[in-house]
Short mmCIF file of C-alpha atoms and ligand atoms in Angstrom, two decimals:
data_model
loop_
_atom_site.label_atom_id
_atom_site.label_comp_id
_atom_site.label_asym_id
_atom_site.label_seq_id
_atom_site.Cartn_x
_atom_site.Cartn_y
_atom_site.Cartn_z
CA UNK A 826 -1.93 -32.91 -1.15
CA UNK A 827 -1.39 -29.71 0.85
CA UNK A 828 -0.57 -29.64 4.55
CA UNK A 829 -2.83 -27.25 6.44
CA UNK A 830 -2.89 -25.83 9.96
CA UNK A 831 -6.23 -24.47 11.15
CA UNK A 832 -6.00 -21.92 13.94
CA UNK A 833 -9.31 -21.52 15.78
CA UNK A 834 -10.83 -24.71 14.40
CA UNK A 835 -13.71 -24.91 16.89
CA UNK A 836 -15.13 -21.44 16.16
CA UNK A 837 -17.74 -20.76 13.50
CA UNK A 838 -15.26 -20.20 10.62
CA UNK A 839 -12.94 -22.96 11.85
CA UNK A 840 -15.73 -25.52 11.98
CA UNK A 841 -16.88 -24.53 8.51
CA UNK A 842 -13.28 -24.84 7.28
CA UNK A 843 -13.14 -28.36 8.70
CA UNK A 844 -16.43 -29.11 6.87
CA UNK A 845 -15.02 -27.76 3.62
CA UNK A 846 -11.90 -29.92 3.99
CA UNK A 847 -14.02 -32.96 4.85
CA UNK A 848 -15.80 -32.44 1.53
CA UNK A 849 -12.50 -32.30 -0.40
CA UNK A 850 -10.91 -35.54 0.74
CA UNK A 851 -7.49 -36.09 -0.76
CA UNK A 852 -6.74 -32.38 -1.27
CA UNK A 853 -5.65 -31.38 2.26
CA UNK A 854 -3.91 -33.07 5.15
CA UNK A 855 -4.61 -31.30 8.46
CA UNK A 856 -1.30 -31.22 10.36
CA UNK A 857 -2.28 -28.90 13.22
CA UNK A 858 -5.39 -27.58 14.95
CA UNK A 859 -5.98 -25.04 17.67
CA UNK A 860 -8.82 -23.86 19.88
CA UNK A 861 -9.18 -21.17 22.48
CA UNK A 862 -10.61 -23.45 25.21
CA UNK A 863 -13.07 -25.95 23.69
CA UNK A 864 -10.68 -28.91 23.86
CA UNK A 865 -13.38 -31.61 23.62
CA UNK A 866 -14.44 -30.50 20.16
CA UNK A 867 -10.76 -30.02 19.25
CA UNK A 868 -9.92 -33.60 20.28
CA UNK A 869 -12.84 -34.92 18.20
CA UNK A 870 -11.50 -33.09 15.16
CA UNK A 871 -7.95 -34.28 15.86
CA UNK A 872 -9.11 -37.87 16.10
CA UNK A 873 -11.19 -37.72 12.90
CA UNK A 874 -8.30 -36.30 10.84
CA UNK A 875 -5.44 -38.09 12.64
CA UNK A 876 -3.89 -34.78 13.78
CA UNK A 877 -0.94 -35.16 16.18
CA UNK A 878 -0.24 -31.50 17.00
CA UNK A 879 -2.86 -29.39 18.72
CA UNK A 880 -2.86 -26.18 20.74
CA UNK A 881 -5.33 -25.11 23.40
CA UNK A 882 -4.64 -21.40 23.91
CA UNK A 883 -6.07 -21.29 27.43
CA UNK A 884 -3.51 -22.77 29.82
CA UNK A 885 -5.99 -24.40 32.23
CA UNK A 886 -8.00 -25.94 29.40
CA UNK A 887 -4.73 -27.23 27.92
CA UNK A 888 -3.94 -28.99 31.22
CA UNK A 889 -7.37 -30.63 31.22
CA UNK A 890 -6.92 -31.55 27.55
CA UNK A 891 -3.58 -33.31 28.18
CA UNK A 892 -5.27 -35.59 30.71
CA UNK A 893 -7.75 -36.93 28.16
CA UNK A 894 -5.80 -36.64 24.87
CA UNK A 895 -4.91 -39.88 23.13
CA UNK A 896 -1.35 -41.21 23.07
CA UNK A 897 0.91 -39.53 20.60
CA UNK A 898 -1.11 -36.29 20.56
CA UNK A 899 1.09 -33.33 21.42
CA UNK A 900 -0.89 -30.65 23.30
CA UNK A 901 0.68 -27.21 23.56
CA UNK A 902 -0.74 -23.99 24.98
CA UNK A 903 -0.53 -20.20 24.79
CA UNK A 904 0.91 -17.92 22.14
CA UNK A 905 4.19 -19.86 22.09
CA UNK A 906 2.27 -23.04 21.34
CA UNK A 907 0.46 -21.35 18.44
CA UNK A 908 3.70 -20.00 17.00
CA UNK A 909 5.37 -23.43 17.15
CA UNK A 910 2.26 -25.09 15.66
CA UNK A 911 2.59 -22.78 12.65
CA UNK A 912 6.34 -22.99 12.22
CA UNK A 913 7.11 -26.60 13.12
CA UNK A 914 4.42 -28.69 11.43
CA UNK A 915 5.58 -28.37 7.81
CA UNK A 916 2.44 -26.49 6.77
CA UNK A 917 1.88 -25.30 3.19
CA UNK A 918 -0.98 -23.06 4.26
CA UNK A 919 -2.31 -21.72 7.57
CA UNK A 920 -5.99 -20.90 7.91
CA UNK A 921 -6.27 -18.31 10.67
CA UNK A 922 -9.69 -17.84 12.22
CA UNK A 923 -8.61 -16.93 15.75
CA UNK A 924 -10.67 -14.00 16.95
CA UNK A 925 -8.87 -10.67 17.41
CA UNK A 926 -5.27 -9.68 18.14
CA UNK A 927 -4.35 -13.12 19.54
CA UNK A 928 -3.84 -14.06 15.86
CA UNK A 929 -0.99 -11.57 15.35
CA UNK A 930 2.09 -13.54 16.44
CA UNK A 931 1.03 -16.86 14.83
CA UNK A 932 0.46 -15.02 11.53
CA UNK A 933 3.80 -13.22 11.83
CA UNK A 934 5.37 -16.67 12.35
CA UNK A 935 3.70 -17.98 9.18
CA UNK A 936 4.90 -14.99 7.15
CA UNK A 937 8.46 -15.38 8.49
CA UNK A 938 8.41 -19.05 7.44
CA UNK A 939 7.10 -18.13 3.97
CA UNK A 940 3.76 -19.93 4.51
CA UNK A 941 0.60 -18.65 2.76
CA UNK A 942 -2.16 -17.50 5.12
CA UNK A 943 -5.90 -17.86 4.50
CA UNK A 944 -6.89 -15.00 6.76
CA UNK A 945 -10.22 -14.58 8.48
CA UNK A 946 -8.98 -12.41 11.35
CA UNK A 947 -9.49 -8.90 10.00
CA UNK A 948 -8.42 -7.24 13.27
CA UNK A 949 -4.74 -7.99 12.69
CA UNK A 950 -4.82 -6.54 9.16
CA UNK A 951 -6.53 -3.46 10.58
CA UNK A 952 -4.15 -3.01 13.51
CA UNK A 953 -0.88 -4.21 11.99
CA UNK A 954 -1.53 -4.37 8.24
CA UNK A 955 0.85 -1.48 7.51
CA UNK A 956 3.64 -3.75 8.79
CA UNK A 957 2.33 -7.25 8.01
CA UNK A 958 1.60 -6.68 4.33
CA UNK A 959 5.06 -5.31 3.37
CA UNK A 960 6.53 -8.27 5.32
CA UNK A 961 4.38 -10.69 3.32
CA UNK A 962 5.26 -9.00 0.01
CA UNK A 963 8.96 -9.23 0.91
CA UNK A 964 8.66 -12.96 1.73
CA UNK A 965 6.38 -13.64 -1.25
CA UNK A 966 3.64 -14.87 1.05
CA UNK A 967 0.00 -14.68 -0.04
CA UNK A 968 -2.76 -13.47 2.23
CA UNK A 969 -5.89 -15.18 0.91
CA UNK A 970 -9.07 -13.47 2.06
CA UNK A 971 -11.62 -15.56 3.94
CA UNK A 972 -13.91 -12.60 4.64
CA UNK A 973 -16.72 -12.93 2.06
CA UNK A 974 -16.47 -9.32 0.77
CA UNK A 975 -12.73 -9.48 0.26
CA UNK A 976 -12.97 -12.94 -1.27
CA UNK A 977 -15.53 -11.43 -3.68
CA UNK A 978 -13.15 -8.61 -4.62
CA UNK A 979 -10.32 -11.12 -5.08
CA UNK A 980 -12.52 -13.38 -7.23
CA UNK A 981 -13.53 -10.42 -9.44
CA UNK A 982 -9.87 -9.42 -9.84
CA UNK A 983 -8.66 -12.98 -10.52
CA UNK A 984 -11.44 -13.39 -13.09
CA UNK A 985 -10.62 -10.13 -14.87
CA UNK A 986 -6.84 -10.33 -14.64
CA UNK A 987 -5.68 -13.90 -14.07
CA UNK A 988 -2.08 -12.79 -14.68
CA UNK A 989 -1.64 -11.24 -11.23
CA UNK A 990 -0.77 -13.70 -8.54
CA UNK A 991 -1.39 -11.95 -5.23
CA UNK A 992 -4.04 -9.63 -3.79
CA UNK A 993 -1.72 -6.60 -3.75
CA UNK A 994 -0.55 -6.99 -7.37
CA UNK A 995 -3.98 -5.79 -8.55
CA UNK A 996 -3.67 -2.33 -7.01
CA UNK A 997 -2.85 -0.40 -10.25
CA UNK A 998 -5.94 -1.79 -12.02
CA UNK A 999 -8.51 -0.82 -9.36
CA UNK A 1000 -10.51 2.42 -9.70
CA UNK A 1001 -12.77 1.50 -6.82
CA UNK A 1002 -13.59 -1.37 -4.49
CA UNK A 1003 -17.28 -1.43 -3.57
CA UNK A 1004 -17.86 -3.41 -0.38
CA UNK A 1005 -21.44 -4.49 0.20
CA UNK A 1006 -23.03 -4.70 3.64
CA UNK A 1007 -26.26 -6.34 4.72
CA UNK A 1008 -26.64 -3.47 7.19
CA UNK A 1009 -27.07 -5.79 10.17
CA UNK A 1010 -30.22 -6.19 12.30
CA UNK A 1011 -30.91 -2.45 12.65
CA UNK A 1012 -30.51 -1.26 9.04
CA UNK A 1013 -34.16 -0.88 8.13
CA UNK A 1014 -35.52 -0.02 11.60
CA UNK A 1015 -36.53 3.49 12.57
CA UNK A 1016 -36.48 5.23 15.99
CA UNK A 1017 -34.16 2.84 17.76
CA UNK A 1018 -33.19 3.69 21.33
CA UNK A 1019 -29.55 2.65 20.98
CA UNK A 1020 -28.95 2.70 24.72
CA UNK A 1021 -31.67 0.10 25.26
CA UNK A 1022 -30.65 -2.38 22.55
CA UNK A 1023 -30.36 -5.84 24.17
CA UNK A 1024 -27.73 -8.47 23.50
CA UNK A 1025 -30.40 -10.73 22.01
CA UNK A 1026 -31.52 -8.05 19.52
CA UNK A 1027 -27.94 -7.23 18.54
CA UNK A 1028 -27.12 -10.90 17.97
CA UNK A 1029 -30.06 -11.39 15.60
CA UNK A 1030 -28.22 -11.02 12.27
CA UNK A 1031 -30.57 -11.14 9.27
CA UNK A 1032 -28.27 -13.07 6.87
CA UNK A 1033 -25.19 -14.62 8.40
CA UNK A 1034 -24.65 -17.00 11.32
CA UNK A 1035 -21.30 -16.03 12.86
CA UNK A 1036 -19.42 -15.72 16.15
CA UNK A 1037 -20.62 -13.23 18.79
CA UNK A 1038 -17.91 -10.58 18.36
CA UNK A 1039 -18.40 -10.19 14.61
CA UNK A 1040 -22.20 -10.30 14.96
CA UNK A 1041 -22.12 -7.36 17.41
CA UNK A 1042 -19.66 -5.60 15.08
CA UNK A 1043 -22.21 -6.07 12.28
CA UNK A 1044 -24.96 -4.55 14.44
CA UNK A 1045 -22.86 -1.42 15.18
CA UNK A 1046 -21.50 -1.56 11.60
CA UNK A 1047 -17.97 -1.46 13.04
CA UNK A 1048 -17.47 -4.68 11.06
CA UNK A 1049 -17.86 -2.76 7.81
CA UNK A 1050 -15.53 -0.03 9.09
CA UNK A 1051 -12.90 -2.68 9.85
CA UNK A 1052 -13.50 -4.20 6.42
CA UNK A 1053 -12.65 -0.87 4.74
CA UNK A 1054 -9.19 -1.07 6.32
CA UNK A 1055 -8.94 -4.79 5.59
CA UNK A 1056 -9.54 -4.00 1.89
CA UNK A 1057 -7.02 -1.12 1.96
CA UNK A 1058 -4.32 -3.45 3.27
CA UNK A 1059 -5.13 -6.58 1.24
CA UNK A 1060 -5.39 -4.77 -2.08
CA UNK A 1061 -2.96 -1.93 -1.33
CA UNK A 1062 -5.42 0.86 -2.12
CA UNK A 1063 -5.97 4.20 -0.35
CA UNK A 1064 -9.07 4.99 1.73
CA UNK A 1065 -10.61 7.03 -1.12
CA UNK A 1066 -10.78 3.92 -3.30
CA UNK A 1067 -13.01 1.91 -0.97
CA UNK A 1068 -16.75 2.56 -0.98
CA UNK A 1069 -19.62 1.02 1.00
CA UNK A 1070 -23.02 0.03 -0.31
CA UNK A 1071 -25.87 -1.40 1.74
CA UNK A 1072 -27.32 -4.48 0.07
CA UNK A 1073 -29.83 -6.24 2.34
CA UNK A 1074 -30.11 -9.47 0.30
CA UNK A 1075 -26.36 -10.29 0.70
CA UNK A 1076 -26.22 -11.88 -2.75
CA UNK A 1077 -23.65 -9.52 -4.31
CA UNK A 1078 -20.72 -10.07 -1.98
CA UNK A 1079 -18.73 -7.07 -3.30
CA UNK A 1080 -17.64 -5.38 -6.53
CA UNK A 1081 -14.64 -3.92 -8.32
CA UNK A 1082 -14.79 -0.92 -10.65
CA UNK A 1083 -12.09 -0.73 -13.31
CA UNK A 1084 -10.78 2.42 -15.04
CA UNK A 1085 -12.98 1.96 -18.11
CA UNK A 1086 -16.09 2.11 -15.91
CA UNK A 1087 -16.71 -1.63 -16.03
CA UNK A 1088 -17.92 -3.04 -12.70
CA UNK A 1089 -17.53 -6.72 -11.85
CA UNK A 1090 -19.53 -8.25 -9.02
CA UNK A 1091 -19.26 -11.65 -7.37
CA UNK A 1092 -22.53 -13.27 -6.37
CA UNK A 1093 -23.46 -16.35 -4.41
CA UNK A 1094 -25.52 -17.58 -1.50
CA UNK A 1095 -24.61 -15.97 1.84
CA UNK A 1096 -22.72 -19.05 3.00
CA UNK A 1097 -19.25 -18.63 4.46
CA UNK A 1098 -18.09 -22.00 3.10
CA UNK A 1099 -17.81 -20.41 -0.36
CA UNK A 1100 -15.15 -17.87 0.65
CA UNK A 1101 -13.39 -20.37 2.93
CA UNK A 1102 -13.12 -22.90 0.12
CA UNK A 1103 -11.86 -20.35 -2.42
CA UNK A 1104 -9.16 -19.21 0.02
CA UNK A 1105 -7.93 -22.82 0.05
CA UNK A 1106 -8.41 -23.81 -3.60
CA UNK A 1107 -7.47 -20.45 -5.21
CA UNK A 1108 -7.16 -19.93 -8.15
CA UNK A 1109 -9.51 -22.87 -8.81
CA UNK A 1110 -13.26 -22.99 -8.27
CA UNK A 1111 -13.98 -26.59 -7.20
CA UNK A 1112 -17.22 -28.39 -6.43
CA UNK A 1113 -18.75 -27.45 -3.09
CA UNK A 1114 -21.72 -28.21 -0.86
CA UNK A 1115 -22.94 -24.58 -0.94
CA UNK A 1116 -26.55 -24.32 -2.23
CA UNK A 1117 -26.94 -22.87 -5.73
CA UNK A 1118 -27.98 -19.26 -6.19
CA UNK A 1119 -31.47 -18.90 -7.66
CA UNK A 1120 -31.84 -15.29 -8.84
CA UNK A 1121 -35.34 -15.84 -10.26
CA UNK A 1122 -36.48 -16.91 -6.80
CA UNK A 1123 -34.78 -13.92 -5.12
CA UNK A 1124 -36.30 -11.60 -7.74
CA UNK A 1125 -35.03 -8.21 -6.63
CA UNK A 1126 -31.72 -6.90 -5.35
CA UNK A 1127 -31.57 -3.58 -3.49
CA UNK A 1128 -28.72 -1.15 -2.90
CA UNK A 1129 -28.56 1.93 -0.65
CA UNK A 1130 -26.00 4.47 0.53
CA UNK A 1131 -24.82 3.76 4.10
CA UNK A 1132 -26.06 6.14 6.83
CA UNK A 1133 -22.92 7.46 8.57
CA UNK A 1134 -25.00 9.59 10.95
CA UNK A 1135 -26.91 6.59 12.34
CA UNK A 1136 -23.83 4.40 12.71
CA UNK A 1137 -21.04 6.36 14.46
CA UNK A 1138 -18.70 3.33 14.17
CA UNK A 1139 -18.50 3.94 10.42
CA UNK A 1140 -17.33 7.51 11.03
CA UNK A 1141 -14.81 6.40 13.69
CA UNK A 1142 -13.39 3.66 11.45
CA UNK A 1143 -13.06 6.14 8.58
CA UNK A 1144 -11.18 8.56 10.86
CA UNK A 1145 -8.84 5.75 11.96
CA UNK A 1146 -8.32 4.63 8.37
CA UNK A 1147 -7.39 8.17 7.29
CA UNK A 1148 -5.10 8.71 10.29
CA UNK A 1149 -3.27 5.39 9.76
CA UNK A 1150 -0.21 4.57 11.91
CA UNK A 1151 -1.25 3.36 15.35
CA UNK A 1152 -4.85 4.70 15.20
CA UNK A 1153 -6.46 1.61 13.57
CA UNK A 1154 -4.93 -0.51 16.37
CA UNK A 1155 -6.52 1.83 18.95
CA UNK A 1156 -9.91 1.57 17.26
CA UNK A 1157 -9.77 -2.20 16.90
CA UNK A 1158 -8.39 -2.92 20.40
CA UNK A 1159 -10.84 -0.57 22.12
CA UNK A 1160 -13.73 -2.01 20.12
CA UNK A 1161 -12.76 -5.60 21.00
CA UNK A 1162 -12.86 -4.81 24.73
CA UNK A 1163 -16.01 -2.67 24.52
CA UNK A 1164 -17.88 -5.37 22.58
CA UNK A 1165 -16.81 -7.94 25.15
CA UNK A 1166 -18.09 -5.68 27.96
CA UNK A 1167 -21.42 -5.29 26.15
CA UNK A 1168 -21.71 -9.07 25.73
CA UNK A 1169 -21.06 -9.44 29.48
CA UNK A 1170 -23.76 -6.87 30.26
CA UNK A 1171 -21.32 -4.35 31.78
CA UNK A 1172 -22.01 -1.51 29.33
CA UNK A 1173 -24.90 -0.43 27.06
CA UNK A 1174 -24.92 -0.92 23.30
CA UNK A 1175 -24.37 2.79 22.56
CA UNK A 1176 -21.42 2.87 25.00
CA UNK A 1177 -19.47 0.75 22.49
CA UNK A 1178 -18.88 3.68 20.13
CA UNK A 1179 -18.66 6.39 22.77
CA UNK A 1180 -15.89 4.42 24.53
CA UNK A 1181 -14.04 3.74 21.27
CA UNK A 1182 -14.23 7.46 20.42
CA UNK A 1183 -12.94 8.53 23.86
CA UNK A 1184 -10.05 6.07 23.60
CA UNK A 1185 -9.14 7.40 20.16
CA UNK A 1186 -9.18 10.99 21.48
CA UNK A 1187 -6.81 10.07 24.32
CA UNK A 1188 -4.27 8.50 21.96
CA UNK A 1189 -1.20 10.30 20.63
CA UNK A 1190 -0.85 9.00 17.11
CA UNK A 1191 2.36 7.44 15.99
CA UNK A 1192 3.00 7.33 12.24
CA UNK A 1193 5.12 4.50 10.78
CA UNK A 1194 4.98 2.27 13.87
CA UNK A 1195 7.02 -0.90 14.35
CA UNK A 1196 5.34 -4.19 15.23
CA UNK A 1197 6.18 -3.70 18.92
CA UNK A 1198 4.54 -0.25 18.83
CA UNK A 1199 1.34 -1.88 17.56
CA UNK A 1200 1.43 -4.50 20.31
CA UNK A 1201 2.03 -1.74 22.89
CA UNK A 1202 -0.75 0.45 21.40
CA UNK A 1203 -3.17 -2.48 21.52
CA UNK A 1204 -2.32 -3.07 25.18
CA UNK A 1205 -2.68 0.67 25.95
CA UNK A 1206 -6.07 0.92 24.23
CA UNK A 1207 -7.45 -2.08 26.16
CA UNK A 1208 -6.27 -0.65 29.48
CA UNK A 1209 -7.67 2.76 28.58
CA UNK A 1210 -11.11 1.26 27.87
CA UNK A 1211 -11.13 -0.41 31.28
CA UNK A 1212 -10.10 2.90 32.94
CA UNK A 1213 -12.83 4.82 31.09
CA UNK A 1214 -15.46 2.29 32.21
CA UNK A 1215 -14.21 2.29 35.83
CA UNK A 1216 -14.26 6.08 35.99
CA UNK A 1217 -17.95 5.96 35.10
CA UNK A 1218 -17.25 7.34 31.60
MG1 LIG B 1642 -17.40 -9.77 5.92
#
């Protein structure tokens, strides 16, 4: 039985991870759970699985949680609490589904302790992957992709070359990684007034039910831009080796092209439990509750080239990926704040990319940054976004 810590267990990926573990009784013992502020759901999960160590990131929510937590349940808070949850609970694996840069220090703590990380938080690979991945290689820690596209790539590679043991060991065998994208809610629609797109429209994803931030990122296609960099870091390949393909049915989750021209694809229902489970049971494919794929019923699969002109976030992410250094952290940090401002109704939909672009233009790039430079760059980019918005753009 493996000891697991789930960071962000009350969010959409976290809850699905708990469901997956519930379905595999006897394989995992949950030794730690964390939530941003939803402590009631967190306490329910802790009680069901007999978890004694929990973290509520928000300090006020943690205070409220302590008042109602059962005896013997240790409630910590903040980044320090998350770091100690990872490093002091004897975990064999950490599943990280905290949204955004808040995941950075807990994941660094896992890597430093030599604990494998099932990683759903793409933002930290984007912003700090140039540092995190060499650290993980040095400590022989595996990053197991939870993102469905990257899980698909990993599954194709493991199937073709079972000899390699980590995501980055496959790098010399890859001619191309082809990431598929559903295209989000606006892919097939013509004449959209981007300024007037409402929150409700942007949250209407055609295939996947996910958290708000990633759903907005899917609507701007920034999500796919971030996934290019996530693939570059996880599989140690350059920008030129990652290609995008729009595939509205979301059945082919991604593909790998080998040097002989052979292309392997991984297919399945668009259900995030599949990738979550594989990140935990790798290299085994075990029984799951995911519905079976019925290709005869689906009938046709379609593929298109992405439209970089319609989705400026794809162009911006490509620029950041090519620049490297601190630029991906600027893009990701600025995007996180801008998306949040759009969700709150402070800015328009099309402001998301214009603000990210302005922030990138203001930044003086630093090549080969240290971890503290990334943290500082992230802070700078968030402040810059707020300044740009205050100054009326
Ligand atoms: Mg994805």
